[in-house]
């Protein structure tokens, strides 16, 4: 649950307390907990009740609440050593993904989040949309595999006509869309090309599909077409995963000059390009360049987009667009993975994006994000030096900060975390050896009253690591 | 959307009409449609509006509604022949899955559905549960990968103590749970053993994971332990997918005598057994035998269960339970596939199963299903002969009907469908050559006033195919 909610905070506190104490330990009284945690008796009771239901705590009438006894195992402890043989070597999946998706403690300064913080989420709009969705007949029934027709039509229109509604398949977010694309458009052992660095969730999904993930270097104009061509030639890859606008993590926009070159390389290679348009609603410095998909001939571009990032993490709705045999392969992969996306999620998404307040939400969101980007960029340049941030992205959620030679990104991340400043180590966005050391800083949750102090913590951690 | 809803029925009708007519064809007037389809003007207008929004129809003010012109392609028609080379050979995935998940026309007699029909679904309870869920704080926020703690505790308790809450991972239904298990516990090219016949969704998920699916014959007592042992030895498999209770499609229950034998074979093979307990809530002749998981030592059983089948198709919530390294592998696979299951779905499920009315729903459900099973079994035995149905299952949703030699299951399915009786061809449940020909008949939607007539249609189709 939401970690900023006081009941959840208390639950977390008590769970940690229970985990650290032997079974049978008596908990402080409700009154003591109220005082210590500065919350209402209702909040304490809710948290206690929840942990009692989970079996973490047990109530003994008249005596209080105790850390529950762990039931004794049936006989000898389980011997699971055989699993090592059965499971064999693990798939090498970047460990950055777990770090990326871990829930953070609520007090920290969050410069590591990949979603909107609560104050920017469309929570109220979602509540209204879901309530309307619940009144739609058949919302708990079966859905067509490809998704609700009206929602598909909306996504098709949102591509500016690059795709028709029948080429759209609704997915529960971008991650399942990318995972399905990697499985459907390539086979285990095949190569897939990716920009380097690129989104760690995509790297992990490609690795999990058994693909060889081959990095193609990028510069300030995006992926280098000459190296992309060379990579296709050497690897025999038929698939290139790409974020042409405000790439995660660098914020790079593929330049206008390179766009036709990149498409030409892809067409000559007889390959697919997955265009992950993750930041479409966050392009706040002027209009976003046209989609690659809109210039693609003959079904070479598979286009992925989601509503999760611009609404709330819990609205896991996105779409993947493709044509030709690729569309059929993608649908089969999605069918086997999931059957269909629940009607209540699809109807809620549809009600949300067709609500009159939705464009206002997006405008306000862009304004806030631009302000926060400027605050963070200014703090970074003034405290870490302008050379640390050569590129201020025109949108997205992140700054990509270059560290001085000899500084370890992991050391900086750990040192800053000890002082409640959470940032992400750049190495998680590279499928192979990084050419330098970087931090990814999210500006989504930035506030004026702590950003300077937080970046100062980073500056000190960098100085300590380099020393 | 719900196909029994009149607006959807009209939409389907108009969609079919538009698909069969050249662009620019004028549709009948609203008044004519009202008369022809016996619905209100509002219903017709809703359907027209929906199809206009999808771009299927277009309104011309003052003239009426027309089949939309298909926008002309930008220049020459797209040449997507290159995709054949890029995509290479398709994965051989049983084509039964698409048949299984297709939405049926509403007028037909549905003996082919894998879900509860509308009258047995928990629609009203779900509405209440979802409304309560919407009031929970943080319901649109991020969720822990492994799922909501309280829901995991509920699933753990529902295994009768075979698993603890920390061994439970919430999934959006059984299909994603099985798909993740196949990907996590085996690698592409590995063998997986399955009962033959078995659930076509599981066969497809295993095939999509690149596994070699090896059938192990079953008889009236379930899978044969001697052949299971031989299959493990020959194939080197480390994974056996199994439905010990009311297996889909046969309804077979693994006998008490064989249960320890099967577990012993699995342990000696150093293998995992996936126990898909899909019919847990539908075991209506006496109590269901204890879970295999409850007798399994040392983490050999991975247990899968869902709420989708016993609530409504749109409540896509289930759980996969495992321990040891297998649990970690499963979590990584789920993380890469999906990140997490939306909070609104998990909270709705939790509210549903903890509602006082939930046990009443399940009791009423079992009573109805037992009545419908008896109606269908009686009709089958009296009109197709007792030898066609050697085994009446103590639960589940299906009867497994043996056809006479020389009769084609596909011919019978097609002939019956022409007379609005929908049944499933048995071949879709076999990963290799079937030992005979079968039909799977679902009794979930059976009604007393048409079941005899529908089975008579089957009898005539069988007679025509065998002649």
PDB file of N, CA, C and O in Angstrom, chain A residues 385-422:
ATOM      1  N   UNK A 385      28.697  21.124 -10.524  1.00  0.00           N
ATOM      2  CA  UNK A 385      29.438  21.637 -11.679  1.00  0.00           C
ATOM      3  C   UNK A 385      28.654  21.431 -12.964  1.00  0.00           C
ATOM      4  O   UNK A 385      27.956  20.429 -13.112  1.00  0.00           O
ATOM      5  N   UNK A 386      28.776  22.394 -13.894  1.00  0.00           N
ATOM      6  CA  UNK A 386      28.002  22.298 -15.135  1.00  0.00           C
ATOM      7  C   UNK A 386      28.398  21.083 -15.957  1.00  0.00           C
ATOM      8  O   UNK A 386      27.569  20.517 -16.674  1.00  0.00           O
ATOM      9  N   UNK A 387      29.656  20.656 -15.846  1.00  0.00           N
ATOM     10  CA  UNK A 387      30.100  19.516 -16.661  1.00  0.00           C
ATOM     11  C   UNK A 387      29.398  18.222 -16.245  1.00  0.00           C
ATOM     12  O   UNK A 387      29.375  17.249 -17.003  1.00  0.00           O
ATOM     13  N   UNK A 388      28.803  18.210 -15.060  1.00  0.00           N
ATOM     14  CA  UNK A 388      28.103  16.999 -14.607  1.00  0.00           C
ATOM     15  C   UNK A 388      26.775  16.814 -15.349  1.00  0.00           C
ATOM     16  O   UNK A 388      26.208  15.732 -15.343  1.00  0.00           O
ATOM     17  N   UNK A 389      26.271  17.875 -15.944  1.00  0.00           N
ATOM     18  CA  UNK A 389      24.959  17.805 -16.599  1.00  0.00           C
ATOM     19  C   UNK A 389      25.038  18.478 -17.965  1.00  0.00           C
ATOM     20  O   UNK A 389      24.530  19.579 -18.153  1.00  0.00           O
ATOM     21  N   UNK A 390      25.678  17.808 -18.941  1.00  0.00           N
ATOM     22  CA  UNK A 390      25.815  18.447 -20.256  1.00  0.00           C
ATOM     23  C   UNK A 390      24.476  18.642 -20.954  1.00  0.00           C
ATOM     24  O   UNK A 390      24.334  19.541 -21.773  1.00  0.00           O
ATOM     25  N   UNK A 391      23.486  17.852 -20.618  1.00  0.00           N
ATOM     26  CA  UNK A 391      22.232  17.831 -21.365  1.00  0.00           C
ATOM     27  C   UNK A 391      21.045  17.983 -20.426  1.00  0.00           C
ATOM     28  O   UNK A 391      20.849  17.154 -19.539  1.00  0.00           O
ATOM     29  N   UNK A 392      20.287  19.079 -20.579  1.00  0.00           N
ATOM     30  CA  UNK A 392      19.040  19.219 -19.827  1.00  0.00           C
ATOM     31  C   UNK A 392      17.901  18.779 -20.738  1.00  0.00           C
ATOM     32  O   UNK A 392      17.657  19.397 -21.768  1.00  0.00           O
ATOM     33  N   UNK A 393      17.223  17.696 -20.374  1.00  0.00           N
ATOM     34  CA  UNK A 393      16.239  17.135 -21.306  1.00  0.00           C
ATOM     35  C   UNK A 393      14.985  17.999 -21.407  1.00  0.00           C
ATOM     36  O   UNK A 393      14.609  18.665 -20.445  1.00  0.00           O
ATOM     37  N   UNK A 394      14.335  17.992 -22.579  1.00  0.00           N
ATOM     38  CA  UNK A 394      13.123  18.799 -22.779  1.00  0.00           C
ATOM     39  C   UNK A 394      11.873  18.155 -22.202  1.00  0.00           C
ATOM     40  O   UNK A 394      10.774  18.651 -22.414  1.00  0.00           O
ATOM     41  N   UNK A 395      12.033  17.049 -21.488  1.00  0.00           N
ATOM     42  CA  UNK A 395      10.867  16.378 -20.919  1.00  0.00           C
ATOM     43  C   UNK A 395      11.319  15.179 -20.122  1.00  0.00           C
ATOM     44  O   UNK A 395      12.468  15.103 -19.697  1.00  0.00           O
ATOM     45  N   UNK A 396      10.418  14.247 -19.924  1.00  0.00           N
ATOM     46  CA  UNK A 396      10.756  13.045 -19.170  1.00  0.00           C
ATOM     47  C   UNK A 396      10.678  13.281 -17.674  1.00  0.00           C
ATOM     48  O   UNK A 396      10.011  14.226 -17.205  1.00  0.00           O
ATOM     49  N   UNK A 397      11.368  12.462 -16.929  1.00  0.00           N
ATOM     50  CA  UNK A 397      11.314  12.539 -15.467  1.00  0.00           C
ATOM     51  C   UNK A 397      12.697  12.592 -14.832  1.00  0.00           C
ATOM     52  O   UNK A 397      12.795  12.672 -13.613  1.00  0.00           O
ATOM     53  N   UNK A 398      13.783  12.546 -15.663  1.00  0.00           N
ATOM     54  CA  UNK A 398      15.094  12.305 -15.075  1.00  0.00           C
ATOM     55  C   UNK A 398      16.169  13.228 -15.616  1.00  0.00           C
ATOM     56  O   UNK A 398      16.122  13.645 -16.760  1.00  0.00           O
ATOM     57  N   UNK A 399      17.178  13.465 -14.770  1.00  0.00           N
ATOM     58  CA  UNK A 399      18.438  14.037 -15.223  1.00  0.00           C
ATOM     59  C   UNK A 399      19.492  12.937 -15.175  1.00  0.00           C
ATOM     60  O   UNK A 399      19.467  12.077 -14.290  1.00  0.00           O
ATOM     61  N   UNK A 400      20.397  13.003 -16.123  1.00  0.00           N
ATOM     62  CA  UNK A 400      21.462  12.003 -16.229  1.00  0.00           C
ATOM     63  C   UNK A 400      22.768  12.702 -15.900  1.00  0.00           C
ATOM     64  O   UNK A 400      23.218  13.564 -16.655  1.00  0.00           O
ATOM     65  N   UNK A 401      23.296  12.379 -14.730  1.00  0.00           N
ATOM     66  CA  UNK A 401      24.412  13.129 -14.176  1.00  0.00           C
ATOM     67  C   UNK A 401      25.703  12.331 -14.315  1.00  0.00           C
ATOM     68  O   UNK A 401      25.766  11.179 -13.885  1.00  0.00           O
ATOM     69  N   UNK A 402      26.697  12.953 -14.916  1.00  0.00           N
ATOM     70  CA  UNK A 402      27.986  12.300 -15.100  1.00  0.00           C
ATOM     71  C   UNK A 402      28.852  12.524 -13.868  1.00  0.00           C
ATOM     72  O   UNK A 402      29.010  13.650 -13.396  1.00  0.00           O
ATOM     73  N   UNK A 403      29.452  11.454 -13.357  1.00  0.00           N
ATOM     74  CA  UNK A 403      30.323  11.575 -12.186  1.00  0.00           C
ATOM     75  C   UNK A 403      31.779  11.696 -12.628  1.00  0.00           C
ATOM     76  O   UNK A 403      32.145  11.208 -13.698  1.00  0.00           O
ATOM     77  N   UNK A 404      32.593  12.339 -11.805  1.00  0.00           N
ATOM     78  CA  UNK A 404      34.029  12.445 -12.147  1.00  0.00           C
ATOM     79  C   UNK A 404      34.669  11.059 -12.212  1.00  0.00           C
ATOM     80  O   UNK A 404      34.207  10.125 -11.554  1.00  0.00           O
ATOM     81  N   UNK A 405      35.707  10.932 -12.984  1.00  0.00           N
ATOM     82  CA  UNK A 405      36.464   9.686 -13.081  1.00  0.00           C
ATOM     83  C   UNK A 405      36.908   9.227 -11.689  1.00  0.00           C
ATOM     84  O   UNK A 405      37.298  10.029 -10.868  1.00  0.00           O
ATOM     85  N   UNK A 406      36.834   7.950 -11.456  1.00  0.00           N
ATOM     86  CA  UNK A 406      37.324   7.406 -10.191  1.00  0.00           C
ATOM     87  C   UNK A 406      36.258   7.346  -9.109  1.00  0.00           C
ATOM     88  O   UNK A 406      36.483   6.760  -8.050  1.00  0.00           O
ATOM     89  N   UNK A 407      35.116   7.977  -9.374  1.00  0.00           N
ATOM     90  CA  UNK A 407      34.031   7.937  -8.379  1.00  0.00           C
ATOM     91  C   UNK A 407      33.127   6.744  -8.697  1.00  0.00           C
ATOM     92  O   UNK A 407      32.779   6.506  -9.848  1.00  0.00           O
ATOM     93  N   UNK A 408      32.743   5.982  -7.666  1.00  0.00           N
ATOM     94  CA  UNK A 408      31.864   4.828  -7.858  1.00  0.00           C
ATOM     95  C   UNK A 408      30.402   5.238  -7.687  1.00  0.00           C
ATOM     96  O   UNK A 408      30.029   5.808  -6.660  1.00  0.00           O
ATOM     97  N   UNK A 409      29.588   4.923  -8.682  1.00  0.00           N
ATOM     98  CA  UNK A 409      28.163   5.282  -8.571  1.00  0.00           C
ATOM     99  C   UNK A 409      27.515   4.569  -7.377  1.00  0.00           C
ATOM    100  O   UNK A 409      26.716   5.158  -6.648  1.00  0.00           O
ATOM    101  N   UNK A 410      27.912   3.312  -7.171  1.00  0.00           N
ATOM    102  CA  UNK A 410      27.288   2.562  -6.066  1.00  0.00           C
ATOM    103  C   UNK A 410      27.670   3.159  -4.710  1.00  0.00           C
ATOM    104  O   UNK A 410      26.825   3.239  -3.815  1.00  0.00           O
ATOM    105  N   UNK A 411      28.918   3.572  -4.588  1.00  0.00           N
ATOM    106  CA  UNK A 411      29.331   4.186  -3.315  1.00  0.00           C
ATOM    107  C   UNK A 411      28.546   5.460  -3.046  1.00  0.00           C
ATOM    108  O   UNK A 411      28.098   5.711  -1.922  1.00  0.00           O
ATOM    109  N   UNK A 412      28.369   6.264  -4.090  1.00  0.00           N
ATOM    110  CA  UNK A 412      27.625   7.518  -3.924  1.00  0.00           C
ATOM    111  C   UNK A 412      26.173   7.217  -3.541  1.00  0.00           C
ATOM    112  O   UNK A 412      25.607   7.831  -2.634  1.00  0.00           O
ATOM    113  N   UNK A 413      25.585   6.226  -4.234  1.00  0.00           N
ATOM    114  CA  UNK A 413      24.193   5.873  -3.945  1.00  0.00           C
ATOM    115  C   UNK A 413      24.052   5.449  -2.480  1.00  0.00           C
ATOM    116  O   UNK A 413      23.131   5.894  -1.773  1.00  0.00           O
ATOM    117  N   UNK A 414      24.989   4.616  -2.018  1.00  0.00           N
ATOM    118  CA  UNK A 414      24.887   4.118  -0.634  1.00  0.00           C
ATOM    119  C   UNK A 414      25.136   5.226   0.386  1.00  0.00           C
ATOM    120  O   UNK A 414      24.434   5.329   1.385  1.00  0.00           O
ATOM    121  N   UNK A 415      26.134   6.048   0.104  1.00  0.00           N
ATOM    122  CA  UNK A 415      26.447   7.119   1.057  1.00  0.00           C
ATOM    123  C   UNK A 415      25.283   8.104   1.155  1.00  0.00           C
ATOM    124  O   UNK A 415      24.918   8.551   2.247  1.00  0.00           O
ATOM    125  N   UNK A 416      24.678   8.426   0.013  1.00  0.00           N
ATOM    126  CA  UNK A 416      23.551   9.362   0.020  1.00  0.00           C
ATOM    127  C   UNK A 416      22.340   8.741   0.719  1.00  0.00           C
ATOM    128  O   UNK A 416      21.624   9.417   1.462  1.00  0.00           O
ATOM    129  N   UNK A 417      22.127   7.444   0.494  1.00  0.00           N
ATOM    130  CA  UNK A 417      20.975   6.781   1.114  1.00  0.00           C
ATOM    131  C   UNK A 417      21.092   6.805   2.631  1.00  0.00           C
ATOM    132  O   UNK A 417      20.081   6.937   3.330  1.00  0.00           O
ATOM    133  N   UNK A 418      22.323   6.700   3.137  1.00  0.00           N
ATOM    134  CA  UNK A 418      22.491   6.761   4.596  1.00  0.00           C
ATOM    135  C   UNK A 418      22.057   8.128   5.126  1.00  0.00           C
ATOM    136  O   UNK A 418      21.714   8.255   6.296  1.00  0.00           O
ATOM    137  N   UNK A 419      22.047   9.130   4.263  1.00  0.00           N
ATOM    138  CA  UNK A 419      21.589  10.456   4.678  1.00  0.00           C
ATOM    139  C   UNK A 419      20.211  10.767   4.075  1.00  0.00           C
ATOM    140  O   UNK A 419      19.843  11.936   3.898  1.00  0.00           O
ATOM    141  N   UNK A 420      19.456   9.696   3.763  1.00  0.00           N
ATOM    142  CA  UNK A 420      18.057   9.828   3.334  1.00  0.00           C
ATOM    143  C   UNK A 420      17.877  10.519   1.994  1.00  0.00           C
ATOM    144  O   UNK A 420      16.824  11.116   1.723  1.00  0.00           O
ATOM    145  N   UNK A 421      18.896  10.481   1.147  1.00  0.00           N
ATOM    146  CA  UNK A 421      18.747  10.985  -0.224  1.00  0.00           C
ATOM    147  C   UNK A 421      18.889   9.791  -1.155  1.00  0.00           C
ATOM    148  O   UNK A 421      19.940   9.157  -1.212  1.00  0.00           O
ATOM    149  N   UNK A 422      17.798   9.460  -1.871  1.00  0.00           N
ATOM    150  CA  UNK A 422      17.783   8.248  -2.688  1.00  0.00           C
ATOM    151  C   UNK A 422      17.958   8.590  -4.158  1.00  0.00           C
ATOM    152  O   UNK A 422      17.167   9.358  -4.718  1.00  0.00           O
TER     153      UNK A 422
END
